[in-house]
Coordinates of C-alpha atoms and ligand atoms in Angstrom, one line a residue:
X906 CA 0.0 0.0 0.0
X907 CA 1.3 3.5 -0.9
X908 CA 0.7 6.0 1.9
X909 CA -0.7 9.3 0.4
X910 CA 0.5 12.6 2.0
X911 CA -2.5 14.9 2.0
X912 CA -2.6 18.7 2.5
X913 CA -5.3 20.7 4.2
X914 CA -7.0 21.2 0.8
X915 CA -7.4 17.5 0.5
X916 CA -9.3 17.2 3.8
X917 CA -12.4 15.8 2.1
X918 CA -10.4 13.0 0.7
X919 CA -9.2 12.1 4.2
X920 CA -12.8 12.1 5.4
X921 CA -13.8 9.8 2.6
X922 CA -11.1 7.3 3.4
X923 CA -12.2 7.3 7.0
X924 CA -15.8 6.8 6.1
X925 CA -14.8 3.9 3.8
X926 CA -13.0 2.1 6.7
X927 CA -9.4 3.2 5.8
X928 CA -6.6 4.4 8.1
X929 CA -5.6 8.0 8.1
X930 CA -2.8 9.8 10.0
X931 CA -4.4 12.9 11.6
X932 CA -2.6 16.0 13.0
X933 CA -3.7 17.1 16.5
X934 CA -2.2 19.7 18.8
X935 CA -0.7 17.0 21.0
X936 CA 0.8 14.4 18.7
X937 CA -0.2 12.8 15.3
X938 CA -2.9 10.2 15.6
X939 CA -3.6 7.0 13.6
X940 CA -7.3 7.4 12.9
X941 CA -10.2 5.1 11.8
X942 CA -14.0 5.3 11.9
X943 CA -14.6 4.7 15.7
X944 CA -18.0 3.0 15.0
X945 CA -16.5 0.5 12.5
X946 CA -15.0 -2.4 14.4
X947 CA -13.2 -3.8 11.4
X948 CA -11.5 -0.5 10.6
X949 CA -10.5 -0.1 14.2
X950 CA -9.0 -3.5 14.3
X951 CA -6.7 -2.5 11.5
X952 CA -5.2 0.2 13.7
X953 CA -3.9 -2.5 16.1
X954 CA -2.3 -4.3 13.1
X955 CA -0.7 -1.2 11.6
X956 CA 0.8 -0.2 15.0
X957 CA 1.6 -3.6 16.4
X958 CA -0.5 -2.6 19.4
X959 CA -1.5 -5.1 22.1
X960 CA -5.3 -5.8 21.8
X961 CA -5.8 -5.1 25.5
X962 CA -4.9 -1.4 25.1
X963 CA -8.0 0.7 24.5
X964 CA -8.3 3.7 22.1
X965 CA -9.5 7.2 22.5
X966 CA -12.5 8.5 20.4
X967 CA -11.9 12.0 18.9
X968 CA -14.9 14.3 18.4
X969 CA -15.3 17.7 16.9
X970 CA -17.3 19.2 19.7
X971 CA -18.7 18.4 23.1
X972 CA -22.2 18.0 21.5
X973 CA -21.0 14.6 20.3
X974 CA -20.3 13.3 23.8
X975 CA -23.7 11.7 23.9
X976 CA -22.9 9.6 20.8
X977 CA -20.0 8.0 22.7
X978 CA -20.9 8.0 26.4
X979 CA -23.8 7.6 28.8
X980 CA -24.5 8.8 32.4
X981 CA -22.3 11.9 31.7
X982 CA -21.5 13.6 35.0
X983 CA -21.6 17.3 35.6
X984 CA -17.8 17.3 36.0
X985 CA -17.4 16.3 32.3
X986 CA -19.4 19.3 31.1
X987 CA -17.3 21.5 33.4
X988 CA -14.1 20.2 31.9
X989 CA -15.4 20.3 28.3
X990 CA -16.5 23.9 28.8
X991 CA -13.1 24.9 30.3
X992 CA -10.6 22.7 28.3
X993 CA -12.1 21.7 25.0
X994 CA -11.1 21.9 22.2
X995 CA -7.8 21.0 23.8
X996 CA -5.3 18.4 25.1
X997 CA -7.7 16.6 27.6
X998 CA -9.1 13.1 27.4
X999 CA -12.0 12.1 29.7
X1000 CA -12.7 8.5 30.7
X1001 CA -16.5 8.1 30.9
X1002 CA -19.1 5.3 30.9
X1003 CA -19.3 3.9 27.3
X1004 CA -22.4 4.1 25.1
X1005 CA -23.6 0.8 23.7
X1006 CA -22.8 1.7 20.1
X1007 CA -19.1 2.0 20.8
X1008 CA -17.5 -1.3 19.6
X1009 CA -15.6 -3.6 22.0
X1010 CA -12.4 -3.3 20.0
X1011 CA -12.2 0.4 20.8
X1012 CA -12.4 0.0 24.5
X1013 CA -10.6 -3.4 24.7
X1014 CA -13.8 -4.6 26.3
X1015 CA -13.9 -2.1 29.2
X1016 CA -17.2 -0.5 30.1
X1017 CA -15.6 3.0 29.9
X1018 CA -14.3 5.0 26.9
X1019 CA -11.8 7.8 26.5
X1020 CA -13.1 10.8 24.6
X1021 CA -11.3 14.0 23.5
X1022 CA -12.0 17.1 21.3
X1023 CA -8.7 18.1 19.8
X1024 CA -7.5 21.7 19.6
X1025 CA -6.3 21.4 16.0
X1026 CA -8.9 23.0 13.7
X1027 CA -8.0 20.9 10.7
X1028 CA -8.4 17.7 12.7
X1029 CA -11.8 18.7 13.9
X1030 CA -12.8 19.6 10.3
X1031 CA -11.7 16.1 9.1
X1032 CA -13.7 14.4 11.8
X1033 CA -16.8 16.6 11.2
X1034 CA -16.6 15.8 7.4
X1035 CA -16.2 12.1 8.2
X1036 CA -19.4 12.4 10.3
X1037 CA -18.2 9.8 12.9
X1038 CA -16.0 9.8 16.0
X1039 CA -12.5 8.9 15.0
X1040 CA -10.7 6.3 17.1
X1041 CA -7.0 7.2 17.2
X1042 CA -4.0 6.2 19.2
X1043 CA -0.7 8.1 18.7
X1044 CA 0.6 7.4 15.2
X1045 CA 3.9 5.7 16.2
X1046 CA 4.7 2.0 16.0
X1047 CA 3.9 0.5 19.3
X1048 CA 6.6 1.3 21.9
X1049 CA 8.2 4.1 19.9
X1050 CA 8.2 7.8 20.7
X1051 CA 4.9 9.5 19.5
X1052 CA 5.1 11.4 16.2
X1053 CA 5.0 15.2 16.4
X1054 CA 5.4 15.9 12.6
X1055 CA 3.9 14.3 9.5
X1056 CA 7.5 13.2 8.7
X1057 CA 7.9 11.3 12.0
X1058 CA 4.6 9.6 11.3
X1059 CA 5.7 8.6 7.8
X1060 CA 8.9 7.1 9.3
X1061 CA 6.8 4.6 11.3
X1062 CA 3.7 4.2 9.0
X1063 CA 4.8 4.5 5.4
X1064 CA 3.1 1.6 3.5
X1065 CA 1.0 0.6 6.5
X1066 CA -1.8 3.1 6.2
X1067 CA -3.8 4.8 3.5
X1068 CA -2.9 8.5 4.1
X1069 CA -1.4 11.1 6.4
X1070 CA -2.9 14.6 6.6
X1071 CA 0.0 17.1 7.1
X1072 CA -1.1 19.7 9.7
X1073 CA 2.4 21.0 10.6
X1074 CA 4.3 20.4 13.7
X1075 CA 2.3 19.7 16.9
X1076 CA 1.9 22.7 19.2
X1077 CA 1.8 20.9 22.5
X1078 CA 4.1 17.9 21.7
X1079 CA 3.1 15.4 24.4
X1080 CA -0.1 13.4 24.4
X1081 CA -3.3 14.6 26.1
X1082 CA -3.9 14.7 29.8
X1083 CA -6.2 11.7 30.7
X1084 CA -8.6 12.1 33.6
X1085 CA -10.9 9.3 34.8
X1086 CA -14.2 10.7 35.8
X1087 CA -15.8 7.3 36.6
X1088 CA -14.2 7.2 40.0
X1089 CA -14.4 9.5 43.1
X1090 CA -12.3 11.6 43.4
X1091 CA -11.4 11.9 39.7
X1092 CA -8.0 10.4 38.9
X1093 CA -5.2 11.6 36.6
X1094 CA -4.1 8.7 34.5
X1095 CA -1.6 10.5 32.2
X1096 CA -0.2 14.0 32.6
X1097 CA -0.3 16.3 29.5
X1098 CA -1.0 19.7 28.2
X1099 CA -3.9 20.4 30.7
X1100 CA -2.0 20.5 34.0
X1101 CA -2.9 18.7 37.2
X1102 CA -3.0 22.2 38.9
X1103 CA -5.7 23.3 36.4
X1104 CA -7.7 20.1 36.9
X1105 CA -7.7 20.7 40.7
X1106 CA -8.8 24.3 40.1
X1107 CA -11.8 23.0 38.1
X1108 CA -12.7 19.8 40.0
X1109 CA -11.3 20.2 43.5
X1110 CA -9.6 17.0 44.6
X1111 CA -7.9 14.9 41.9
X1112 CA -5.8 11.8 42.6
X1113 CA -2.7 10.9 40.7
X1114 CA -2.5 7.3 39.4
X1115 CA 0.6 5.6 40.7
X1116 CA 1.6 4.6 37.2
X1117 CA 2.3 8.2 36.4
X1118 CA 5.2 8.3 38.8
X1119 CA 6.6 4.8 39.2
X1120 CA 7.0 1.5 37.4
X1121 CA 4.1 -0.9 38.0
X1122 CA 4.9 -4.1 39.7
X1123 CA 4.1 -7.4 38.1
X1124 CA 0.4 -8.1 38.7
X1125 CA -0.5 -4.4 39.3
X1126 CA -3.0 -3.1 36.8
X1127 CA -2.9 0.7 36.1
X1128 CA -6.3 2.2 35.2
X1129 CA -4.9 3.2 31.8
X1130 CA -3.8 -0.1 30.4
X1131 CA -1.3 1.6 28.1
X1132 CA 0.7 2.9 31.1
X1133 CA 2.0 -0.5 31.9
X1134 CA 4.0 -0.8 28.7
X1135 CA 7.6 0.3 28.1
X1136 CA 7.1 3.4 26.0
X1137 CA 8.7 6.1 24.0
X1138 CA 11.8 4.1 24.0
X1139 CA 14.7 5.0 21.7
X1140 CA 16.8 2.1 20.8
X1141 CA 19.5 2.9 23.3
X1142 CA 18.9 2.7 27.1
X1143 CA 18.0 6.0 28.8
X1144 CA 19.1 7.3 32.3
X1145 CA 17.1 10.3 33.6
X1146 CA 18.9 12.6 36.0
X1147 CA 16.5 14.7 38.1
X1148 CA 17.3 17.6 40.4
X1149 CA 18.5 21.2 40.2
X1150 CA 19.7 21.8 36.6
X1151 CA 23.3 22.7 37.5
X1152 CA 23.6 19.6 39.6
X1153 CA 22.1 17.2 37.0
X1154 CA 24.3 18.7 34.2
X1155 CA 27.4 18.2 36.4
X1156 CA 26.3 14.6 37.2
X1157 CA 25.9 13.7 33.6
X1158 CA 29.2 15.4 32.6
X1159 CA 30.9 13.3 35.3
X1160 CA 29.3 10.0 34.3
X1161 CA 28.5 9.9 30.6
X1162 CA 31.1 8.3 28.3
X1163 CA 32.3 10.5 25.4
X1164 CA 30.2 8.5 22.9
X1165 CA 27.0 8.6 24.9
X1166 CA 24.0 10.7 23.8
X1167 CA 22.8 13.6 26.0
X1168 CA 19.5 15.4 26.2
X1169 CA 20.1 18.6 28.1
X1170 CA 18.7 22.1 28.8
X1171 CA 19.8 24.8 26.3
X1172 CA 22.0 26.5 29.0
X1173 CA 24.2 23.4 29.2
X1174 CA 24.7 22.7 25.5
X1175 CA 28.3 23.9 25.4
X1176 CA 29.2 21.7 28.4
X1177 CA 28.3 18.6 26.3
X1178 CA 29.1 19.6 22.7
X1179 CA 32.6 20.7 23.7
X1180 CA 33.5 17.3 25.1
X1181 CA 36.3 15.4 23.3
X1182 CA 34.7 13.1 20.7
X1183 CA 31.3 14.2 21.8
X1184 CA 28.3 12.0 21.0
X1185 CA 25.1 13.5 19.8
X1186 CA 23.5 16.2 22.1
X1187 CA 19.8 17.2 21.9
X1188 CA 18.7 20.5 23.2
X1189 CA 15.5 20.2 25.3
X1190 CA 15.0 23.9 25.4
X1191 CA 15.6 26.4 28.3
X1192 CA 15.6 24.9 31.8
X1193 CA 12.7 27.2 32.8
X1194 CA 10.5 26.6 29.7
X1195 CA 8.7 23.4 30.2
X1196 CA 6.2 24.1 27.3
X1197 CA 9.2 24.2 24.9
X1198 CA 10.6 21.0 26.4
X1199 CA 7.2 19.3 25.8
X1200 CA 7.4 20.3 22.1
X1201 CA 10.9 18.9 21.8
X1202 CA 10.9 15.8 23.9
X1203 CA 9.8 13.2 21.4
X1204 CA 11.9 14.6 18.6
X1205 CA 14.9 14.5 20.9
X1206 CA 14.2 10.8 21.7
X1207 CA 13.6 9.9 18.1
X1208 CA 16.8 11.7 16.9
X1209 CA 19.0 9.2 18.6
X1210 CA 17.7 6.4 16.5
X1211 CA 19.5 7.8 13.5
X1212 CA 22.8 7.5 15.5
X1213 CA 24.7 4.6 17.0
X1214 CA 24.8 5.9 20.7
X1215 CA 25.3 3.1 23.2
X1216 CA 23.4 5.0 26.0
X1217 CA 21.4 8.2 26.5
X1218 CA 21.5 10.6 29.5
X1219 CA 18.7 13.1 30.1
X1220 CA 18.2 16.2 32.3
X1221 CA 14.7 16.4 33.6
X1222 CA 12.5 19.3 34.7
X1223 CA 10.6 19.6 38.0
X1224 CA 7.1 18.0 38.0
X1225 CA 5.2 21.3 38.0
X1226 CA 2.7 22.3 35.3
X1227 CA 3.5 20.6 32.0
X1228 CA 6.8 19.7 33.5
X1229 CA 5.0 16.7 35.1
X1230 CA 4.2 15.4 31.5
X1231 CA 7.8 15.9 30.3
X1232 CA 9.2 14.2 33.4
X1233 CA 6.7 11.3 33.0
X1234 CA 7.6 10.7 29.3
X1235 CA 11.3 10.8 30.0
X1236 CA 10.9 8.5 33.0
X1237 CA 8.9 6.1 30.9
X1238 CA 11.5 6.2 28.1
X1239 CA 14.0 5.3 30.8
X1240 CA 11.9 2.5 32.2
X1241 CA 11.8 4.7 35.4
X1242 CA 15.6 4.5 35.7
X1243 CA 15.9 7.8 37.5
X1244 CA 18.9 9.2 39.5
X1245 CA 18.0 12.0 41.9
X1246 CA 20.8 14.5 42.5
Ligands
LIG2045 O1 -3.1 13.3 22.7 C1 -3.5 12.1 22.6 O2 -4.3 11.6 23.5 C2 -3.2 11.3 21.3 C3 -3.8 12.0 20.1 C4 -3.6 11.2 18.9 O3 -5.1 12.3 20.4 N1 -3.6 10.0 21.5 C5 -3.0 9.0 22.3 O4 -3.6 7.8 22.2 O5 -2.1 9.3 23.0 P1 -2.8 6.5 22.8 O6 -3.7 5.3 22.3 O7 -1.4 6.5 22.3 O8 -2.9 6.6 24.3 C6 -4.2 6.5 24.9 C7 -4.0 6.0 26.4 C8 -3.5 4.6 26.5 O9 -2.6 4.6 27.6 C9 -4.8 3.8 26.9 O10 -4.5 2.7 27.7 C10 -5.6 4.9 27.6 O11 -5.3 6.1 26.9 N2 -7.0 4.6 27.6 C11 -7.8 4.6 26.5 N3 -9.1 4.3 26.8 C12 -9.1 4.1 28.2 C13 -10.1 3.7 29.1 N4 -11.4 3.5 28.7 N5 -9.7 3.6 30.4 C14 -8.5 3.9 30.8 N6 -7.5 4.2 29.9 C15 -7.8 4.3 28.6
LIG2046 MG1 0.6 6.2 22.3

């Protein structure tokens, strides 16, 4: 199969492929998604094949406005309308009781479903034109860093899907925040562009699922099945060094071998690029700019796959605001191999 690269002008074509049961890469403000008609079980099962995704990992339904919530969910609590009003369109996925018309393959048999209204206007236009909710995981091969450009998506999906709509680089750069509204208090299952602080402002108490901050033990079941898998992994092993930026930079400088790869804050670039025989160094952005770090994190992890580095060392921001999402993705890439300095 040849994968067509579509522009904004060919949006109707993308919608037609989705309606006909095909697979389309869709741009969102978080990361690129691998979309199929969310009400067509056969089309959705092709997503799992194209990604090599385990069947027990459910998908998120994407809708163009909160008015479609009732097509996907039932018993919608007041808190969902509050969040939709304040955060949609935007990088927030809500877990809600599933409507009967949502096929089992979407939810991996769970009685809940994840729903999100993306903040990318072209994405919403494609879904609106398709006329159905679009089931879409991130558009990477299973286990790889999520794609934040159409080019990344092509690297992983060329020949495996019908088309990719190029909507430019993703503005947020990490996947959506996931909040489970089917439990009390609501629970953060994955940190993202809508911060934990913001959720607490809107909802009051919000718990953080343990899978956000540590590796799950064998036999433990995180509420978001996807959180149990090793993720975002470049081919070389990653060590995260957390703590005050000057200290983490000094630690890495003292421990990394010359040929190792480094992900560092902009301020420390010279420290690493001027090493003798320096391995590749990726700039995560300024230490204080976590939004920029979120935009760069997956590109940085992906970049090492074009090199032969034996190991990767990464500086890590504090877990405040979107820093919690950056820290979570780095920690997952490292299999939670974190050194606190
Ligand atoms: O930003 C995003 O959310 C991107 C873009 C494409 O929208 N999508 C995305 O999908 O990150 P995916 O499949 O890569 O991650 C979805 C996560 C998985 O960890 C999955 O286990 C969890 O959401 N999930 C989906 N449905 C769920 C449910 N009903 N209950 C608990 N977790 C769920
Ligand atoms: Mg994913």
